[in-house]
XYZ file of C-alpha atoms in Angstrom:
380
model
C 0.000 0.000 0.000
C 1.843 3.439 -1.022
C -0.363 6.014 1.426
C -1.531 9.035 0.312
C -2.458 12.087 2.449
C -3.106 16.045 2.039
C -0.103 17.921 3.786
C -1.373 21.456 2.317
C -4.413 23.065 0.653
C -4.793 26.493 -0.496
C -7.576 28.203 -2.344
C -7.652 30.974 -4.365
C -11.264 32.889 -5.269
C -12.828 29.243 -4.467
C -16.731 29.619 -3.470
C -16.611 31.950 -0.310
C -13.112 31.491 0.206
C -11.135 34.714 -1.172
C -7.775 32.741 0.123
C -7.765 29.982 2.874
C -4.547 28.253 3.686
C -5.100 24.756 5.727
C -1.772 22.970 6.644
C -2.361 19.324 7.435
C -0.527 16.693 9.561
C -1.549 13.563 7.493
C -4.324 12.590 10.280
C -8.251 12.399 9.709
C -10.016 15.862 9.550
C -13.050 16.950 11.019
C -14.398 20.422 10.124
C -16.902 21.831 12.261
C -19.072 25.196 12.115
C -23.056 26.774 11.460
C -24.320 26.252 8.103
C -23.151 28.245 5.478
C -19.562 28.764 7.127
C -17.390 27.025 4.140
C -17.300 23.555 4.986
C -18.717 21.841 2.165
C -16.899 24.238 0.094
C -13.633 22.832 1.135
C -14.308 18.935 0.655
C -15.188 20.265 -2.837
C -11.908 21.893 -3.143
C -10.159 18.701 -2.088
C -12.639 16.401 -4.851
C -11.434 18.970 -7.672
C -8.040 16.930 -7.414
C -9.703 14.424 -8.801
C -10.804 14.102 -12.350
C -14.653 15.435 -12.797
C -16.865 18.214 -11.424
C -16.031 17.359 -7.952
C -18.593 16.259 -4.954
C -21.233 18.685 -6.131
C -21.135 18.557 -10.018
C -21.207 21.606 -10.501
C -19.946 23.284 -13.918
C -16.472 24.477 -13.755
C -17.299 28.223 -14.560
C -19.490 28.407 -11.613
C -16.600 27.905 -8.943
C -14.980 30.950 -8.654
C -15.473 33.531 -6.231
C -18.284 36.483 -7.101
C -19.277 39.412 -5.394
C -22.265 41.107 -5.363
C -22.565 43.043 -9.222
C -19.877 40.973 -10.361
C -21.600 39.485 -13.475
C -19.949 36.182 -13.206
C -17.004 33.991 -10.980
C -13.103 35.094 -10.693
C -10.604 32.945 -11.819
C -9.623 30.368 -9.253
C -7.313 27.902 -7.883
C -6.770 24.904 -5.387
C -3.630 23.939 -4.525
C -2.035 21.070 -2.447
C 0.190 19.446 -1.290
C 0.333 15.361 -1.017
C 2.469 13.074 1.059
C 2.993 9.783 -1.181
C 4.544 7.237 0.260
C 8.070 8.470 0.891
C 7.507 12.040 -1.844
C 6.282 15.200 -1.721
C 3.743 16.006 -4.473
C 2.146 19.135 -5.521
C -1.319 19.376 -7.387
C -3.029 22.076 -8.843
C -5.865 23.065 -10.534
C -8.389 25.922 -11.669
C -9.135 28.316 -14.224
C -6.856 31.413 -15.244
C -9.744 32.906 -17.021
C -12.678 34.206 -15.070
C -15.689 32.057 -16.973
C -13.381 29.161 -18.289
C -15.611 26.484 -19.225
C -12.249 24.145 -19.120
C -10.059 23.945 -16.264
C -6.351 23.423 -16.046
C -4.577 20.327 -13.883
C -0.840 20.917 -13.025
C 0.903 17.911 -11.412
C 4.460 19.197 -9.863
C 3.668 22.301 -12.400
C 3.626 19.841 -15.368
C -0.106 20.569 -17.048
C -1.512 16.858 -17.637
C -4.737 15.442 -18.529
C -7.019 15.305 -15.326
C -6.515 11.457 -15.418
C -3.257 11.634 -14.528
C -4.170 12.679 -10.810
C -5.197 8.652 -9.932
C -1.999 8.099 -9.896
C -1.279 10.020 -6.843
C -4.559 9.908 -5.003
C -7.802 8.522 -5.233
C -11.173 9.357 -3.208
C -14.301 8.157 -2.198
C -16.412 10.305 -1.103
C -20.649 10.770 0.928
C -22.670 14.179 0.494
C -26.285 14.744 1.914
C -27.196 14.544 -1.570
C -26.715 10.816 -1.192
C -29.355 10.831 1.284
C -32.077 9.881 -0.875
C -30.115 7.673 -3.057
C -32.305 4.831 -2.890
C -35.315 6.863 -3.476
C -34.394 8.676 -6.540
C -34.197 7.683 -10.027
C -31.243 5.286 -11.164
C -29.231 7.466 -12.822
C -28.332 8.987 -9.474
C -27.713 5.251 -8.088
C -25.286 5.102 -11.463
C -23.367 8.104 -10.458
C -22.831 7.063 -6.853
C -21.513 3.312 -7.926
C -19.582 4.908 -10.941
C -18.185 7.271 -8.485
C -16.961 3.493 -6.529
C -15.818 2.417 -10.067
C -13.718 5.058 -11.016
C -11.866 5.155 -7.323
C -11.008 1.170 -8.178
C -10.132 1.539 -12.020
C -9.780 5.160 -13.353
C -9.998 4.271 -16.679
C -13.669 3.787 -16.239
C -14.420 7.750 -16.409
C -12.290 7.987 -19.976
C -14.591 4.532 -21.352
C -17.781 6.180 -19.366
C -17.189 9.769 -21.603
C -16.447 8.309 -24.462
C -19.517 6.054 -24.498
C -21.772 9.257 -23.538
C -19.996 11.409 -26.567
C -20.736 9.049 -28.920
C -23.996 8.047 -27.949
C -25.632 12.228 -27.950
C -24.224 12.176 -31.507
C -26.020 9.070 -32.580
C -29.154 10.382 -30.729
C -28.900 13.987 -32.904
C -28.229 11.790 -36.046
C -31.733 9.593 -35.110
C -34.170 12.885 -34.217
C -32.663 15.705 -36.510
C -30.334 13.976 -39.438
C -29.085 13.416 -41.870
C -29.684 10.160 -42.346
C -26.250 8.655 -42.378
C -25.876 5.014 -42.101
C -22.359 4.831 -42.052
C -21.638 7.353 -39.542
C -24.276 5.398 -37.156
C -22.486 2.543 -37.307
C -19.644 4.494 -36.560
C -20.818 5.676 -33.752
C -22.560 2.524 -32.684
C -19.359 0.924 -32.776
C -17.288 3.304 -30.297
C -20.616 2.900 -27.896
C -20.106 -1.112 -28.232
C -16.839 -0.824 -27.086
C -16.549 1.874 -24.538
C -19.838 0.172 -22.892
C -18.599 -3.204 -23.298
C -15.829 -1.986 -21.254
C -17.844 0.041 -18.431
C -20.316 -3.222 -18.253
C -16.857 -4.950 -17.310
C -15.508 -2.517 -14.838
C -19.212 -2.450 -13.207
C -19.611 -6.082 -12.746
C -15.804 -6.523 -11.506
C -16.480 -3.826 -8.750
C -19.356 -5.226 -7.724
C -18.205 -8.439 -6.978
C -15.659 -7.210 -5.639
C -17.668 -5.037 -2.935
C -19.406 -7.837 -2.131
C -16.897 -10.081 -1.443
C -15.424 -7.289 1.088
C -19.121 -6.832 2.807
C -19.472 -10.340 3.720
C -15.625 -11.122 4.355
C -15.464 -7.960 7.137
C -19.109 -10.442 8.505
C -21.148 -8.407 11.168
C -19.939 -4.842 11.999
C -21.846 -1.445 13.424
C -23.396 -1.166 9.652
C -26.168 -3.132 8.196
C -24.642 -5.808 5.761
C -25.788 -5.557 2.131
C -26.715 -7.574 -1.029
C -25.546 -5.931 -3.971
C -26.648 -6.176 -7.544
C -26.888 -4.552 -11.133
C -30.373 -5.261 -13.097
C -28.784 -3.990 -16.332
C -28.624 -6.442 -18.697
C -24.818 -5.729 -19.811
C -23.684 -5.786 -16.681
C -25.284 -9.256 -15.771
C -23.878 -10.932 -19.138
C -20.653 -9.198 -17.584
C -20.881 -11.034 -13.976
C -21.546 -13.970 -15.534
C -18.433 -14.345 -17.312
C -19.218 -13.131 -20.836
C -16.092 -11.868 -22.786
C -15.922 -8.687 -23.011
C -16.036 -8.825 -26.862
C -19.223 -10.695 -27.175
C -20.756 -8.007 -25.256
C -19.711 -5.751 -27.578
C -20.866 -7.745 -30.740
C -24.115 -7.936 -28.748
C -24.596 -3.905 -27.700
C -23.608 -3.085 -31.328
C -26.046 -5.738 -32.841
C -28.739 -4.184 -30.398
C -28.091 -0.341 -31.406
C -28.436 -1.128 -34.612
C -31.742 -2.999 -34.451
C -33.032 0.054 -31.924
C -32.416 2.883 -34.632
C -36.172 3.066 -35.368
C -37.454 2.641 -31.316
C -34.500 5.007 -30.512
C -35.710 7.622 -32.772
C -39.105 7.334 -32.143
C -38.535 7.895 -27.915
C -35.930 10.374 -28.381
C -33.637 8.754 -26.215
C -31.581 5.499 -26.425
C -33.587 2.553 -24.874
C -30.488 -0.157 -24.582
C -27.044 0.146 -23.151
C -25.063 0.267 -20.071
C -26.910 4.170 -19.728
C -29.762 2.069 -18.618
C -28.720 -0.154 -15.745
C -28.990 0.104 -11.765
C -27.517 -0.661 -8.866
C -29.743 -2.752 -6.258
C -29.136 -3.178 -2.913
C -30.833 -5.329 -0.511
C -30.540 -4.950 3.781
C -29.431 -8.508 4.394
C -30.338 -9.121 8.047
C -33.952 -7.719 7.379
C -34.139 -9.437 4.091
C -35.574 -5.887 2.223
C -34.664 -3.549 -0.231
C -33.038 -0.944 0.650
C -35.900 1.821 -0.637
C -37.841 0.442 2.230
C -35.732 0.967 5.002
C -35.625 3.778 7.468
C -34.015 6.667 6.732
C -31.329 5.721 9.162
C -30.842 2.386 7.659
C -30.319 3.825 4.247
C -27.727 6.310 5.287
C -25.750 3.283 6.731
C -25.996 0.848 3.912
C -24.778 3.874 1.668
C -21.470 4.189 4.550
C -20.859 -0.037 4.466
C -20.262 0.812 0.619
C -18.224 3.675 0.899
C -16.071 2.010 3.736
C -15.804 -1.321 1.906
C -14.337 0.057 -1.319
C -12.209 2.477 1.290
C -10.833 -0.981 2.926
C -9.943 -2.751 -0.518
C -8.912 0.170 -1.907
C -6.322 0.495 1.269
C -5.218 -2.957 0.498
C -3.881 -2.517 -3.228
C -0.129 -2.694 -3.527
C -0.211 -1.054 -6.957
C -2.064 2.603 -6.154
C -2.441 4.661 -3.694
C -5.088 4.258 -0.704
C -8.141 6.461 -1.091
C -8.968 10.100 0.807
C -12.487 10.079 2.247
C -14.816 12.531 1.605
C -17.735 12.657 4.221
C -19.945 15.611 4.250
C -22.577 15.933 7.625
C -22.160 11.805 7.964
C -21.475 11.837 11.433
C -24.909 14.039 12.715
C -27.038 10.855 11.200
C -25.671 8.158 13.131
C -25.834 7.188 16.698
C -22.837 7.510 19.564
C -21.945 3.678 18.364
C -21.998 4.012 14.944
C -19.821 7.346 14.875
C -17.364 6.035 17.349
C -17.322 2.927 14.618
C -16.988 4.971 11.706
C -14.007 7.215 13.153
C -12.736 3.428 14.265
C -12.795 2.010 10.790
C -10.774 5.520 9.279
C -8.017 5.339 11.733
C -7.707 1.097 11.596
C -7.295 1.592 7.785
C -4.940 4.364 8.025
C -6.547 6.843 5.548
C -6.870 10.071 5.662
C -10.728 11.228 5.957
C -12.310 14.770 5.717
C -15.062 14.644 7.755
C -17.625 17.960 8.509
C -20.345 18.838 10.843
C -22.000 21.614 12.580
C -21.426 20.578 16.647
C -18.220 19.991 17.255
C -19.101 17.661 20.265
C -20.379 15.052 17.074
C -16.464 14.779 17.099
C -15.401 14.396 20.737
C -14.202 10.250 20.289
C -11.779 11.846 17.466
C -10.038 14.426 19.548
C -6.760 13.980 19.838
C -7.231 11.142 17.259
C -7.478 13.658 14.240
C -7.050 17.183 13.319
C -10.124 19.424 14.393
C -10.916 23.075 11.969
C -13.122 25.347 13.199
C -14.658 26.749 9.820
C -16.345 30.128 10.260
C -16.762 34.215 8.415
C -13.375 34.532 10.468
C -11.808 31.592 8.357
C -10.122 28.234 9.384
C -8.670 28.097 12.903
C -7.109 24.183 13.438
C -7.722 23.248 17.345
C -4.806 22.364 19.482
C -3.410 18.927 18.866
């Protein structure tokens, strides 16, 4: 395991934050203040250093810093510092341009391709918005898991755009024209692939979850039964080569041109599937547990990919991201959580309004006080 942790972050014209400087020791954080202080703000810093729209998904223009009559954001920046392994590291990113729709990733001042920052850090990470996962539609349940995916094998993002590219052209192609055979098989083709390949990555994931649920056996959090109804994933878990399931989505784009066209939208692919997840003991989906129960099934999945994740000789352990977990579980089930970070040995950004939700972690990890003042770290 080559262990990864934040030693510095800075921001620049990030959100509310005209410049914050937060030097870290390499220990689990927890960030405590009222609502609206900056708290969420500054996970969503730290998930820009991955590739994406960070935590919130929110468009990259939208980020910077803007005061009242300013038409639109500044230009701005996160910076950091990472402990790996033995090095020293230092990540960047932002826009130079207030309005960028694009933003720039600098790895030890190099500018790369926002892939490249996997290789240094990975994260996992649980917002409120989660809350409701297993009430909402599935393509918030496909975010989440892809979200577990993508921490595991980072070249599921690049197969996951490249599938979504290709299939809005075929879609404009079906509903506005030109008729163009050729390019639609074109097109069908690079979906075939790229969603051959994200089928694969899916069903590997999920087995391997699973295998980590029941192997850690009965903990603080409910124990789960995991599986994906799409039907590209399932010929995926049960061992169909990955290039028969791309004969098979190609074959099945091209016989859905008509349907496709007709509903406006594409009606087959991996863009379809969901994640299921069942509570074990209780023997019930998870959609029909208490909100409670939910919000701890979501944590077993978070933890479990943190754990393998921790174990894998060939990347670096993950950061955890976990915004207002700890105010939604009991006295046991925090002091279990905060157990599980430090037994693992990751580093975890953690937030909450009360600081006492954190009193088992002092001393244990590194306590912020976020507020219109700015960040003041507690006494060790």
């Amino acid at each position: 395991m080559t262990r990864a942790a934040l030693t510095r972050l800075t921001l620049t014209d990030f959100r509310s934050y005209a410049r914050a400087e937060l030097p870290l020791d390499g220990r689990a954080v927890y960030l405590f203040g009222s609502n609206g202080a900056g708290k969420t703000n500054l996970l969503e810093a730290v998930s820009l250093l991955t590739a994406g729209r960070g935590l919130r998904g929110s468009p990259i223009a939208e980020l910077g810093r803007r005061l009242p009559g300013e038409p639109r954001g500044r230009a701005w920046a996160v910076a950091a510092e990472i402990r790996l392994g033995d090095e020293a590291v230092r990540l960047g990113t932002g826009v130079e341009q207030a309005g960028a729709p694009r933003r720039i990733v600098r790895l030890d001042g190099e500018t790369v391709p926002p892939g490249r920052l996997a290789e240094v850090q990975r994260q996992v990470w649980l917002t409120p918005a989660q809350d409701r996962l297993f009430l909402e539609g599935a393509s918030e349940r496909r975010r989440f898991f892809d979200r577990l995916v993508y921490a595991a094998r980072p070249g599921h993002a690049a197969q996951a755009s490249a599938y979504e590219k290709a299939q809005r052209e075929r879609m404009r192609l079906l509903t506005d024209g030109p008729d163009d055979p050729a390019w639609l098989t074109a097109l069908e083709a690079r979906m075939g692939e790229a969603g051959a390949l994200m089928a694969q990555a899916r069903a590997a994931t999920l087995a391997d979850l699973q295998a980590e649920i029941d192997e850690r056996g009965e903990r603080p959090f409910p124990q789960a039964r995991l599986s994906l109804t799409g039907d590209w994933e399932q010929m995926a878990a049960q061992g169909v080569a990955v290039q028969e399931i791309e004969s098979r989505l190609v074959r099945a784009l091209a016989d859905a041109r008509e349907r496709d066209a007709a509903a406006g939208r594409a009606l087959t692919g991996p863009h379809r599937g969901d994640l299921a997840v069942v509570h074990a003991e209780k023997d019930r989906p998870a959609a029909e547990c208490s909100t409670g129960e939910q919000k701890a099934l979501i944590l077993n999945l978070v933890l479990a990919q943190a754990a393998r994740l921790s174990r894998a000789e060939s990347a670096p352990n993950p950061i955890l991201l976990l915004d207002e977990v700890a105010a939604h579980l009991d006295r046991r089930r925090r002091g279990a959580l905060f157990d599980e970070i430090e037994a693992l040995g990751l580093q975890a950004f953690l937030t909450g309004t009360d600081e006492h939700l954190f009193e088992d972690l002092r001393g244990r990890a590194q306590g912020v006080r976020v507020d219109a003042s700015g960040l003041a770290p507690l006494d060790a």
